[in-house]
Structures are given as structure tokens and as C-alpha cells.
Coordinates of N, CA and C in Angstrom, one line a residue:
X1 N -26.1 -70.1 -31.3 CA -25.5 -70.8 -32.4 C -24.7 -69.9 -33.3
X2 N -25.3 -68.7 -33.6 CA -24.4 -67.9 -34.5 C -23.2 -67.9 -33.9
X3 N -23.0 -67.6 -32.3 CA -21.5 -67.4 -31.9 C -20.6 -68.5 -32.0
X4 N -21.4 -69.4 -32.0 CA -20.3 -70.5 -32.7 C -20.0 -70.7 -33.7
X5 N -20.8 -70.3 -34.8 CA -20.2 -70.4 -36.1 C -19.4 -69.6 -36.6
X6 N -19.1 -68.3 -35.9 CA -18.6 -67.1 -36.2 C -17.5 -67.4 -35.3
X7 N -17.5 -67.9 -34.4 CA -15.7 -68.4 -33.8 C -15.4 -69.3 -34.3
X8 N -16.0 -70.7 -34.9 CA -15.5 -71.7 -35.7 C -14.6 -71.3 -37.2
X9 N -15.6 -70.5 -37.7 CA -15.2 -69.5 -39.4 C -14.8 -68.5 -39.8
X10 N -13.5 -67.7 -39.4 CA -13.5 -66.4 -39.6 C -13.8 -65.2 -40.4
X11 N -14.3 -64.4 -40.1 CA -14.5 -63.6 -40.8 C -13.7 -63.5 -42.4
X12 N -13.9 -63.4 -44.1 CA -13.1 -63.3 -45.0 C -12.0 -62.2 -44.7
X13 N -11.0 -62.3 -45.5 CA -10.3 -60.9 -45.6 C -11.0 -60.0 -46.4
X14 N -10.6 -58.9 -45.8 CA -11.3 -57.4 -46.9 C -10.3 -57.2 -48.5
X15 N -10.8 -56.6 -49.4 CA -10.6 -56.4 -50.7 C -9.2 -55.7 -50.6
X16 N -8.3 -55.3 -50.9 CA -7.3 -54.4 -50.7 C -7.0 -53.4 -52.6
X17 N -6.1 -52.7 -52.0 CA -6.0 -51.6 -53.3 C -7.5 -51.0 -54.4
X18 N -8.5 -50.2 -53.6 CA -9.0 -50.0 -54.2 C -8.9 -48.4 -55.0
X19 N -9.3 -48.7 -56.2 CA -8.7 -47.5 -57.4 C -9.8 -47.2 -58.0
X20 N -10.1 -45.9 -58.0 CA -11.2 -44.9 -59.3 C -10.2 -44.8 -60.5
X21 N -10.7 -46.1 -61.4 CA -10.3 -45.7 -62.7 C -10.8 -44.7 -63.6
X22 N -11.9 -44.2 -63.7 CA -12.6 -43.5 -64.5 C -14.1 -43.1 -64.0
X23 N -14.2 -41.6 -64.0 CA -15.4 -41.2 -63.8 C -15.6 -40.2 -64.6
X24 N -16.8 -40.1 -64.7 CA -17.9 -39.0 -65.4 C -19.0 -38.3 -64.9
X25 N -20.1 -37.6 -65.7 CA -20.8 -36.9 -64.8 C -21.8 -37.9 -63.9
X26 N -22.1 -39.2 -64.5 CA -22.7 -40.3 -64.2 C -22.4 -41.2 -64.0
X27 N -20.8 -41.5 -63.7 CA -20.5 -42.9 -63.4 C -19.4 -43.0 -62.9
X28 N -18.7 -44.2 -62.4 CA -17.6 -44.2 -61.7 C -17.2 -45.9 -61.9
X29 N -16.4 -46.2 -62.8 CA -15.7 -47.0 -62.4 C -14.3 -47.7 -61.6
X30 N -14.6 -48.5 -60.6 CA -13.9 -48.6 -59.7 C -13.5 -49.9 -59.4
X31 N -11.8 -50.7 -59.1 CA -11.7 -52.0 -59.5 C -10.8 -51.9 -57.8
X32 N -10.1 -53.0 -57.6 CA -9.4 -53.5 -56.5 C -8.7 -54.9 -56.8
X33 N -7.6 -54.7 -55.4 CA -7.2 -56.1 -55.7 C -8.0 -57.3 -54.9
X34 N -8.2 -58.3 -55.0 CA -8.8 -59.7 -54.5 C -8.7 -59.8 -53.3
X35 N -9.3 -59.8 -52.4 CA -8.5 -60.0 -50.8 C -7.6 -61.2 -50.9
X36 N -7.0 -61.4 -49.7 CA -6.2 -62.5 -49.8 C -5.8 -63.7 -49.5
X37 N -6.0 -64.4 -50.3 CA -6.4 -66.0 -50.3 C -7.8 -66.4 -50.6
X38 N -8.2 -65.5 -51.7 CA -9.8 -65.3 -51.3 C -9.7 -65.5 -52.8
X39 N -8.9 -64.9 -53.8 CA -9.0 -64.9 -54.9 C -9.3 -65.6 -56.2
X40 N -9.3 -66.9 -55.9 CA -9.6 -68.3 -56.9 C -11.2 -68.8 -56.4
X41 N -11.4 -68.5 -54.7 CA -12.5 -69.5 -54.7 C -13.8 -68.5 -55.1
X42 N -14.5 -70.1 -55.4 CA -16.2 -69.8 -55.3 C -17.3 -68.8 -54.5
X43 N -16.7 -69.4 -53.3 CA -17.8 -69.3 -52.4 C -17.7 -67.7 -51.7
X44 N -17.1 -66.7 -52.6 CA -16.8 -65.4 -52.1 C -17.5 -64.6 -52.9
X45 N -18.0 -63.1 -52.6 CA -17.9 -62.5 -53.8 C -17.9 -61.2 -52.8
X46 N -17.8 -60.2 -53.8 CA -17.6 -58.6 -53.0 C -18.8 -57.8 -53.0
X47 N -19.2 -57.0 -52.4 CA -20.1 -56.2 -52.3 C -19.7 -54.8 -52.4
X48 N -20.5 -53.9 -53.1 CA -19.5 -52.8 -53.5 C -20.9 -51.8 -52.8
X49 N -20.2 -50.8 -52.1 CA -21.7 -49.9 -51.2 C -21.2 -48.3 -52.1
X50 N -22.1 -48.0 -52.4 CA -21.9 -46.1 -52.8 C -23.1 -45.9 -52.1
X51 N -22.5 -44.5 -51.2 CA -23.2 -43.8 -50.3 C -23.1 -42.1 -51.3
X52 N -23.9 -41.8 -50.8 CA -24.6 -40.3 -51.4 C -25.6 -39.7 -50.6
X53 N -25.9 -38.1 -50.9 CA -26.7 -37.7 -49.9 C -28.3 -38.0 -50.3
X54 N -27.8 -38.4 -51.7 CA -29.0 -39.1 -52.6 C -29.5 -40.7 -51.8
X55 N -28.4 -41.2 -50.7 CA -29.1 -42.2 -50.9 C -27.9 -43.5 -50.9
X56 N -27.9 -44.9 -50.3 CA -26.9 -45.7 -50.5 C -27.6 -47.2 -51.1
X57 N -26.5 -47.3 -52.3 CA -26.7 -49.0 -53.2 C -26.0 -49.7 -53.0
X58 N -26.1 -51.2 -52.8 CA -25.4 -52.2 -52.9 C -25.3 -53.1 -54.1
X59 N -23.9 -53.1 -54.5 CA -24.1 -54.2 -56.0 C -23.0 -55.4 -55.3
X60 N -23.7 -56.6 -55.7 CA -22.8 -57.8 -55.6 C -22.2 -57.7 -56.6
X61 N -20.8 -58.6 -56.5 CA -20.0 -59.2 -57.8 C -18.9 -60.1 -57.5
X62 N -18.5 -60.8 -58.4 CA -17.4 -61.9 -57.9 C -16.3 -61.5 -58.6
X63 N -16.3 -60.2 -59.6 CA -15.2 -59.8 -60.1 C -14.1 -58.8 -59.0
X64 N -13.6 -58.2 -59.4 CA -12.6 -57.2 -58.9 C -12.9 -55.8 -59.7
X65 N -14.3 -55.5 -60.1 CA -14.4 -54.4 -60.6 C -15.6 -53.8 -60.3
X66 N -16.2 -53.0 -60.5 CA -17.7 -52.6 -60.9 C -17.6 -51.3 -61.8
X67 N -18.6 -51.4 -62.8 CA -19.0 -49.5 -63.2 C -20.5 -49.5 -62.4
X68 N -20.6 -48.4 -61.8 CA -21.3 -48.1 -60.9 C -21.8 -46.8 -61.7
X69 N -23.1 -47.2 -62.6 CA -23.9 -46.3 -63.2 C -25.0 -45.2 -62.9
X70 N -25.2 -44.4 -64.0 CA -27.1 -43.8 -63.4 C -26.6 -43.2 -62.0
X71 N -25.3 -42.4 -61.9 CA -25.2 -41.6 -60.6 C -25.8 -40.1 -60.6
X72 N -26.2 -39.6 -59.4 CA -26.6 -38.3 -59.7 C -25.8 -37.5 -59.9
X73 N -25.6 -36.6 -61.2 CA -24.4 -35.6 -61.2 C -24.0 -34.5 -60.0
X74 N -22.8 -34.1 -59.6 CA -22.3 -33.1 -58.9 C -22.7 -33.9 -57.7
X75 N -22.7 -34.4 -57.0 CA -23.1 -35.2 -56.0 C -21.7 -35.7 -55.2
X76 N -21.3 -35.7 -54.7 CA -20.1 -36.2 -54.0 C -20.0 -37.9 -53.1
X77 N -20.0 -39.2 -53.8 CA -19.7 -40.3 -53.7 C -19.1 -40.9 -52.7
X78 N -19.1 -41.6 -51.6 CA -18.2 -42.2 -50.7 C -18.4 -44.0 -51.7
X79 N -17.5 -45.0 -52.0 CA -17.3 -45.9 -52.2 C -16.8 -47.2 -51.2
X80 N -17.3 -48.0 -50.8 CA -17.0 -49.1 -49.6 C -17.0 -50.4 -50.2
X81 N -16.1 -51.0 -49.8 CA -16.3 -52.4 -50.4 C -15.8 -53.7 -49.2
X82 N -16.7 -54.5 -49.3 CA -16.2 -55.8 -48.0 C -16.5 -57.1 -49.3
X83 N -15.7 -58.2 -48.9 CA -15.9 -59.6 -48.9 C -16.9 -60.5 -48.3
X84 N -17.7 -61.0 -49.0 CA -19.0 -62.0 -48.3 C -18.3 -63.4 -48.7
X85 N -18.4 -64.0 -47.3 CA -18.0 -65.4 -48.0 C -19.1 -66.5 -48.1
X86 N -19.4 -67.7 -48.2 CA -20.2 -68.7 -48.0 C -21.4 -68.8 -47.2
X87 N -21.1 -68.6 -46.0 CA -22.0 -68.6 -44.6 C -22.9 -67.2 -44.3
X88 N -22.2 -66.2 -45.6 CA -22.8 -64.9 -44.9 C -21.9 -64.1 -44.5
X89 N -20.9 -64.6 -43.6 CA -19.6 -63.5 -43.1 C -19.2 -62.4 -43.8
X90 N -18.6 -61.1 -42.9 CA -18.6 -60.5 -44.3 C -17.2 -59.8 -43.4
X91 N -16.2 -59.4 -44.5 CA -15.3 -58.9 -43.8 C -15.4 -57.3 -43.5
X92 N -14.5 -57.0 -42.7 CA -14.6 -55.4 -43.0 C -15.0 -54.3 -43.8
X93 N -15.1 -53.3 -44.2 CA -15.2 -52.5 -44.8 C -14.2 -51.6 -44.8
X94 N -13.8 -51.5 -46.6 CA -12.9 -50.5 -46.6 C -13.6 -49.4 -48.2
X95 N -12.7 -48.5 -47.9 CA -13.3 -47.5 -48.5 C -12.6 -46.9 -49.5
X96 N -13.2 -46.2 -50.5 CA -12.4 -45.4 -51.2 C -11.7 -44.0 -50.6
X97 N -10.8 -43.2 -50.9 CA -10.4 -41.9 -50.3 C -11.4 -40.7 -50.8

């Protein structure tokens, strides 16, 4: 049954242009553009992954931003973000540089 619903609904689009506006010893905020066509509705939101050798968190949000706090200093960050839509689907993963 899942293969049906997953060839019936496709996958969302992924988030595009993601930017490190501002960091510090502890934090990192980081915003993107909306994926596309994806941007007005409800039934989406983003998931934003920070990986570390510390360790990886997931934060939901339906915005186009996060500050991603309480990081370990000197630690070196990989940032990922995909689109979840309604059903669960989740689009790709894209990453920061």
C-alpha cells in the first residue's frame, strides 16, 4: 500500500537557497527560500537536521528560518534541510556548504 501512495503523491520539492545568516560561538542562524509551489500551503513544513561530531537534531518549522541554538563551541556543523508534506513524504535533502 505504501507503493501506491508514494506513486499516486509525489514526493514535495526540496527547500532551495539555503544561507548562514549569522553565527556565533553557540548558534547559527540559517533561513532559505520556500521550495516550490510549496510556499502558501498548510500541509508542509521543513525540517531542519544539524549534524556534529556531538551528535544530530531535528527541528520542525513551517517558517523559512531557524536559529539553531545551545551548539557546542568549535565544533564544526553540517546543516540539511528537506520538505515534509501531509502524508509524511519528504523531499530530498539539501545541505548547507
Amino acid at each position: 500500500m505504501a507503493g501506491f501512495e508514494s506513486s499516486l503523491f509525489p514526493d514535495p520539492n526540496p527547500p532551495r537557497d539555503i544561507s548562514i545568516r549569522k553565527k556565533t560561538t553557540k548558534s547559527i542562524f540559517v533561513e532559505w527560500a520556500p521550495a516550490f509551489f510549496m510556499d502558501d500551503s498548510d500541509g508542509f513544513n521543513y525540517t531542519v537536521i544539524i549534524s556534529s561530531s556531538s551528535g544530530t537534531a531535528d527541528y520542525s518549522t513551517k517558517a523559512s528560518y531557524q536559529n539553531l541554538t545551545n551548539l557546542p563551541s568549535g565544533t564544526p556543523h553540517v546543516i540539511c534541510l528537506r520538505t515534509t508534506g501531509p502524508l509524511g513524504l519528504q523531499s530530498e535533502s539539501v545541505c548547507s556548504e
